[in-house]
XYZ file of N, CA and C in Angstrom:
492
model
N -91.424 -24.552 100.574
C -92.817 -24.939 100.543
C -93.629 -23.835 101.202
N -94.790 -23.569 100.638
C -95.626 -22.510 101.171
C -96.192 -22.935 102.517
N -96.357 -21.956 103.400
C -96.827 -22.202 104.760
C -98.207 -22.835 104.785
N -99.085 -22.525 103.862
C -100.458 -23.010 103.921
C -100.605 -24.475 103.550
N -99.643 -25.048 102.893
C -99.770 -26.466 102.551
C -99.741 -27.330 103.809
N -98.772 -27.161 104.756
C -98.834 -27.988 105.959
C -100.034 -27.662 106.839
N -100.494 -26.416 106.831
C -101.679 -26.077 107.606
C -102.870 -26.855 107.072
N -102.968 -26.995 105.771
C -104.068 -27.746 105.187
C -104.022 -29.206 105.614
N -102.847 -29.742 105.748
C -102.732 -31.126 106.195
C -103.326 -31.279 107.587
N -103.142 -30.276 108.429
C -103.724 -30.318 109.762
C -105.232 -30.190 109.661
N -105.688 -29.300 108.798
C -107.119 -29.135 108.611
C -107.730 -30.470 108.228
N -107.066 -31.182 107.450
C -107.568 -32.490 107.078
C -107.679 -33.376 108.264
N -106.927 -33.098 109.159
C -107.031 -33.841 110.372
C -106.233 -35.057 110.371
N -106.062 -35.375 109.432
C -105.454 -36.622 109.397
C -104.057 -36.258 108.987
N -103.517 -35.452 109.835
C -102.220 -34.868 109.619
C -101.180 -35.900 109.942
N -101.234 -36.888 109.218
C -100.354 -38.023 109.416
C -99.381 -38.033 108.263
N -98.173 -38.472 108.485
C -97.263 -38.495 107.352
C -97.655 -39.550 106.352
N -97.114 -39.437 105.168
C -97.588 -40.241 104.048
C -97.093 -41.679 104.068
N -96.178 -42.022 104.912
C -95.618 -43.375 104.886
C -96.190 -44.221 106.005
N -96.368 -45.502 105.757
C -96.795 -46.446 106.779
C -95.587 -47.041 107.463
N -95.832 -47.903 108.443
C -94.746 -48.504 109.198
C -94.952 -49.997 109.342
N -93.857 -50.705 109.497
C -93.945 -52.130 109.781
C -94.245 -52.365 111.254
N -93.927 -51.386 112.098
C -94.108 -51.523 113.541
C -95.450 -50.933 113.938
N -96.540 -51.662 113.661
C -97.872 -51.126 113.894
C -98.390 -51.409 115.297
N -97.643 -52.085 116.132
C -98.122 -52.386 117.468
C -97.715 -51.352 118.495
N -96.997 -50.339 118.101
C -96.534 -49.328 119.029
C -97.685 -48.481 119.519
N -97.878 -48.443 120.832
C -98.922 -47.610 121.403
C -98.383 -46.864 122.611
N -97.109 -46.563 122.611
C -96.510 -45.842 123.708
C -96.706 -44.354 123.512
N -96.625 -43.607 124.598
C -96.787 -42.159 124.521
C -95.683 -41.573 123.659
N -96.077 -40.697 122.780
C -95.153 -40.075 121.855
C -95.460 -38.602 121.799
N -94.446 -37.796 121.693
C -94.663 -36.375 121.479
C -94.613 -36.132 119.984
N -95.715 -35.646 119.431
C -95.764 -35.427 117.993
C -94.986 -34.179 117.632
N -94.558 -34.125 116.382
C -93.824 -32.964 115.940
C -94.768 -31.921 115.392
N -94.296 -30.710 115.336
C -95.088 -29.614 114.807
C -94.823 -29.420 113.321
N -94.199 -30.377 112.678
C -93.857 -30.235 111.261
C -95.079 -29.995 110.400
N -96.203 -30.544 110.768
C -97.415 -30.338 109.988
C -98.245 -29.188 110.530
N -97.762 -28.509 111.552
C -98.522 -27.437 112.154
C -99.384 -27.930 113.297
N -99.369 -29.215 113.584
C -100.173 -29.777 114.658
C -99.564 -29.407 116.005
N -100.412 -29.244 116.984
C -99.946 -28.986 118.334
C -99.456 -30.300 118.924
N -98.214 -30.329 119.417
C -97.674 -31.576 119.973
C -98.532 -32.088 121.132
N -98.584 -33.390 121.270
C -99.340 -34.009 122.355
C -98.533 -35.175 122.906
N -98.738 -35.473 124.174
C -98.073 -36.640 124.754
C -99.120 -37.678 125.146
N -100.306 -37.553 124.601
C -101.402 -38.503 124.825
C -100.988 -39.894 124.369
N -101.288 -40.898 125.165
C -101.022 -42.286 124.788
C -102.312 -42.907 124.257
N -102.234 -43.507 123.089
C -103.400 -44.130 122.467
C -103.164 -45.620 122.284
N -104.236 -46.372 122.353
C -104.204 -47.790 122.020
C -105.330 -48.046 121.028
N -105.207 -49.109 120.292
C -106.239 -49.447 119.328
C -105.756 -50.538 118.400
N -106.542 -50.812 117.404
C -106.260 -51.866 116.452
C -105.587 -51.277 115.205
N -104.341 -51.635 114.946
C -103.643 -51.089 113.776
C -104.238 -51.574 112.455
N -105.063 -52.614 112.504
C -105.709 -53.128 111.297
C -107.141 -52.601 111.139
N -107.504 -51.620 111.954
C -108.864 -51.091 111.927
C -109.156 -50.340 110.628
N -110.430 -50.184 110.353
C -110.854 -49.404 109.180
C -110.314 -47.980 109.278
N -110.302 -47.400 110.485
C -109.814 -46.039 110.647
C -108.346 -45.922 110.239
N -107.519 -46.883 110.622
C -106.104 -46.832 110.232
C -105.947 -46.955 108.719
N -106.770 -47.767 108.096
C -106.724 -47.882 106.633
C -107.124 -46.564 105.985
N -108.182 -45.948 106.488
C -108.651 -44.667 105.951
C -107.616 -43.578 106.206
N -107.026 -43.574 107.394
C -106.043 -42.547 107.739
C -104.856 -42.579 106.777
N -104.436 -43.755 106.398
C -103.340 -43.871 105.444
C -103.742 -43.289 104.087
N -104.961 -43.566 103.653
C -105.465 -43.037 102.381
C -105.577 -41.522 102.428
N -106.122 -41.000 103.522
C -106.244 -39.546 103.681
C -104.866 -38.901 103.631
N -103.934 -39.511 104.331
C -102.584 -38.977 104.380
C -101.981 -38.875 102.978
N -102.135 -39.914 102.197
C -101.583 -39.907 100.842
C -102.280 -38.878 99.965
N -103.580 -38.757 100.088
C -104.323 -37.780 99.274
C -103.957 -36.349 99.650
N -103.776 -36.089 100.951
C -103.392 -34.742 101.353
C -101.962 -34.422 100.941
N -101.120 -35.432 100.895
C -99.752 -35.194 100.411
C -99.786 -34.729 98.964
N -100.743 -35.225 98.193
C -100.873 -34.836 96.791
C -101.639 -33.534 96.601
N -102.322 -33.057 97.617
C -103.108 -31.842 97.493
C -102.236 -30.615 97.259
N -101.034 -30.620 97.798
C -100.131 -29.485 97.583
C -99.898 -29.214 96.107
N -99.773 -30.271 95.329
C -99.601 -30.129 93.876
C -100.863 -29.538 93.267
N -102.024 -30.034 93.687
C -103.292 -29.537 93.146
C -103.499 -28.064 93.473
N -103.034 -27.641 94.644
C -103.182 -26.232 95.031
C -102.344 -25.304 94.163
N -101.373 -25.845 93.498
C -100.513 -25.032 92.643
C -100.807 -25.279 91.165
N -101.857 -26.050 90.883
C -102.178 -26.421 89.509
C -103.400 -25.698 88.980
N -104.284 -26.469 88.357
C -105.464 -25.915 87.708
C -106.709 -26.071 88.582
N -107.751 -25.340 88.219
C -109.021 -25.452 88.927
C -109.585 -26.871 88.807
N -109.462 -27.482 87.624
C -109.965 -28.844 87.449
C -109.212 -29.835 88.340
N -107.907 -29.669 88.441
C -107.112 -30.547 89.304
C -107.485 -30.386 90.770
N -107.705 -29.144 91.187
C -108.086 -28.885 92.576
C -109.487 -29.435 92.855
N -110.406 -29.265 91.933
C -111.766 -29.796 92.076
C -111.710 -31.319 92.259
N -110.930 -31.978 91.450
C -110.799 -33.426 91.524
C -110.179 -33.863 92.851
N -109.137 -33.173 93.271
C -108.467 -33.525 94.530
C -109.405 -33.346 95.721
N -110.141 -32.252 95.746
C -111.055 -31.993 96.860
C -112.208 -32.990 96.852
N -112.697 -33.337 95.701
C -113.771 -34.327 95.600
C -113.328 -35.665 96.200
N -112.125 -36.104 95.844
C -111.600 -37.352 96.405
C -111.385 -37.264 97.900
N -110.950 -36.100 98.368
C -110.723 -35.929 99.797
C -112.031 -35.933 100.579
N -113.079 -35.375 100.008
C -114.369 -35.383 100.713
C -114.792 -36.811 101.036
N -114.596 -37.700 100.106
C -114.974 -39.090 100.313
C -114.192 -39.716 101.464
N -112.878 -39.537 101.483
C -112.086 -40.168 102.537
C -112.253 -39.462 103.879
N -112.511 -38.157 103.869
C -112.785 -37.451 105.129
C -114.086 -37.981 105.730
N -115.087 -38.203 104.890
C -116.347 -38.796 105.377
C -116.110 -40.205 105.926
N -115.260 -40.979 105.248
C -114.914 -42.317 105.745
C -114.222 -42.240 107.101
N -113.356 -41.255 107.264
C -112.655 -41.084 108.540
C -113.652 -40.766 109.655
N -114.613 -39.907 109.370
C -115.631 -39.589 110.376
C -116.418 -40.839 110.764
N -116.778 -41.634 109.785
C -117.586 -42.826 110.040
C -116.814 -43.906 110.794
N -115.504 -43.943 110.646
C -114.721 -45.023 111.244
C -113.871 -44.579 112.437
N -113.990 -43.338 112.853
C -113.156 -42.826 113.950
C -113.412 -43.583 115.250
N -112.331 -43.923 115.949
C -112.510 -44.557 117.261
C -113.059 -43.520 118.250
N -113.717 -43.979 119.309
C -114.317 -43.047 120.268
C -113.339 -41.984 120.800
N -112.097 -42.366 121.021
C -111.118 -41.424 121.562
C -110.821 -40.259 120.614
N -111.130 -40.436 119.325
C -110.826 -39.401 118.332
C -112.057 -38.786 117.688
N -113.235 -39.255 118.051
C -114.458 -38.816 117.375
C -114.573 -37.289 117.332
N -114.387 -36.623 118.449
C -114.496 -35.160 118.490
C -113.438 -34.481 117.639
N -112.227 -35.012 117.675
C -111.138 -34.438 116.883
C -111.401 -34.604 115.391
N -111.828 -35.802 114.984
C -112.100 -36.054 113.566
C -113.251 -35.175 113.099
N -114.286 -35.049 113.914
C -115.407 -34.193 113.542
C -114.967 -32.743 113.376
N -114.160 -32.251 114.303
C -113.689 -30.864 114.225
C -112.861 -30.634 112.964
N -111.992 -31.567 112.659
C -111.144 -31.410 111.486
C -111.932 -31.604 110.190
N -112.893 -32.492 110.193
C -113.741 -32.662 109.011
C -114.551 -31.394 108.767
N -115.049 -30.786 109.837
C -115.784 -29.525 109.692
C -114.882 -28.429 109.131
N -113.653 -28.366 109.611
C -112.703 -27.367 109.094
C -112.407 -27.629 107.617
N -112.223 -28.893 107.256
C -111.989 -29.232 105.853
C -113.197 -28.836 105.004
N -114.398 -29.104 105.501
C -115.602 -28.755 104.746
C -115.732 -27.248 104.562
N -115.358 -26.475 105.577
C -115.348 -25.014 105.436
C -114.375 -24.602 104.337
N -113.197 -25.173 104.379
C -112.188 -24.903 103.355
C -112.738 -25.260 101.978
N -113.304 -26.445 101.848
C -113.835 -26.915 100.579
C -114.934 -25.981 100.059
N -115.834 -25.575 100.938
C -116.915 -24.664 100.537
C -116.361 -23.329 100.036
N -115.344 -22.823 100.715
C -114.755 -21.546 100.301
C -114.057 -21.665 98.956
N -113.363 -22.766 98.737
C -112.677 -22.970 97.457
C -113.705 -23.178 96.339
N -114.772 -23.907 96.639
C -115.831 -24.098 95.651
C -116.456 -22.750 95.279
N -116.706 -21.904 96.272
C -117.290 -20.590 96.009
C -116.380 -19.732 95.129
N -115.090 -20.021 95.157
C -114.114 -19.295 94.328
C -113.831 -20.052 93.032
N -114.750 -20.938 92.630
C -114.611 -21.729 91.396
C -113.321 -22.537 91.347
N -112.897 -23.034 92.505
C -111.730 -23.904 92.609
C -110.453 -23.240 92.095
N -110.391 -21.950 92.209
C -109.184 -21.230 91.816
C -108.098 -21.549 92.850
N -107.008 -22.177 92.426
C -105.982 -22.595 93.395
C -105.451 -21.462 94.266
N -105.323 -20.275 93.738
C -104.801 -19.171 94.561
C -105.775 -18.767 95.653
N -107.063 -18.988 95.430
C -108.056 -18.685 96.460
C -107.929 -19.640 97.647
N -107.367 -20.802 97.412
C -107.220 -21.790 98.480
C -106.313 -21.287 99.592
N -105.303 -20.520 99.268
C -104.382 -20.007 100.291
C -105.126 -19.137 101.293
N -105.988 -18.279 100.819
C -106.755 -17.419 101.719
C -107.719 -18.245 102.565
N -108.317 -19.259 101.970
C -109.254 -20.110 102.705
C -108.542 -20.897 103.800
N -107.369 -21.401 103.515
C -106.616 -22.182 104.497
C -106.159 -21.307 105.659
N -105.745 -20.095 105.368
C -105.219 -19.209 106.406
C -106.240 -18.990 107.524
N -107.518 -19.059 107.203
C -108.564 -18.838 108.194
C -108.773 -20.044 109.106
N -108.186 -21.179 108.774
C -108.482 -22.407 109.498
C -107.409 -22.831 110.492
N -106.337 -22.108 110.614
C -105.245 -22.508 111.490
C -105.483 -22.156 112.944
N -106.648 -22.491 113.479
C -106.983 -22.169 114.863
C -106.305 -23.131 115.833
N -106.269 -22.738 117.075
C -105.670 -23.596 118.109
C -106.429 -24.917 118.225
N -107.754 -24.880 118.110
C -108.541 -26.108 118.202
C -108.209 -27.071 117.072
N -108.049 -26.541 115.868
C -107.707 -27.370 114.717
C -106.314 -27.965 114.907
N -105.382 -27.170 115.382
C -104.025 -27.662 115.591
C -103.978 -28.727 116.680
N -104.741 -28.530 117.747
C -104.788 -29.522 118.818
C -105.386 -30.837 118.315
N -106.500 -30.747 117.590
C -107.121 -31.952 117.036
C -106.155 -32.654 116.080
N -105.440 -31.889 115.270
C -104.448 -32.469 114.364
C -103.342 -33.174 115.122
N -102.923 -32.611 116.237
C -101.904 -33.257 117.076
C -102.379 -34.588 117.625
N -103.646 -34.638 118.048
C -104.200 -35.899 118.558
C -104.242 -36.961 117.461
N -104.677 -36.558 116.281
C -104.751 -37.512 115.176
C -103.376 -37.970 114.730
N -102.429 -37.066 114.736
C -101.071 -37.433 114.356
C -100.504 -38.434 115.364
N -100.739 -38.179 116.649
C -100.250 -39.100 117.682
C -100.901 -40.478 117.531
N -102.196 -40.518 117.312
C -102.890 -41.790 117.121
C -102.331 -42.510 115.895
N -102.151 -41.778 114.822
C -101.614 -42.373 113.597
C -100.244 -42.989 113.817
N -99.413 -42.319 114.581
C -98.077 -42.848 114.853
C -98.134 -44.032 115.797
N -98.865 -43.873 116.898
C -98.854 -44.876 117.958
C -99.636 -46.138 117.610
N -100.774 -45.983 116.972
C -101.647 -47.129 116.722
C -101.512 -47.631 115.288
N -101.554 -46.714 114.333
C -101.567 -47.117 112.926
C -100.167 -47.289 112.344
N -99.158 -46.738 113.008
C -97.786 -46.837 112.498
C -97.510 -45.882 111.359
N -98.289 -44.837 111.227
C -98.109 -43.874 110.144
C -97.174 -42.771 110.629
N -96.106 -42.587 109.893
C -95.169 -41.514 110.204
C -94.180 -41.830 111.300
N -94.075 -43.078 111.715
C -93.107 -43.439 112.739
C -91.710 -43.478 112.107
N -90.673 -43.252 112.906
C -89.328 -43.222 112.355
C -88.973 -44.456 111.525
N -89.505 -45.616 111.872
C -89.175 -46.827 111.132
C -89.841 -46.853 109.751
N -90.722 -45.881 109.494
C -91.410 -45.884 108.208
C -90.673 -45.097 107.141
N -89.607 -44.429 107.515
C -88.852 -43.682 106.508
C -87.894 -44.597 105.784
N -87.893 -44.487 104.453
C -87.030 -45.402 103.670
C -85.561 -45.185 103.888
């Protein structure tokens, strides 16, 4: 897999794995993995696993999992994928809990920068790699780590019990 695909997942912020979990009440401190390029965190989060943010985070996660295919496909496919992601990224910003507001905003801004650059290149999938490479900053990775930890601890996204 190309290096820029997991970086993009972090840019999305909602660098959460694509699977949900049955154990949604877990809010213990967890060290996130760097598999998505996120900076590991041991922050402990609490919240409502049935919240709008957890629902949106799951949707974002699934859409970003599919973005890798769009990045290797056609301009029309990439345009469609980014359009759908803009909607859910905006939903994530609107529904972010206070503990994540700054992180979600930072990652949404990074995603919007990426989107603008790809749009300027007429949604050429190969141009996306160059656009993503510019977004792998420490701040983006840290924010992605916080969101990944929240997703695991509160929403149950990407927890070990969620793997089939």
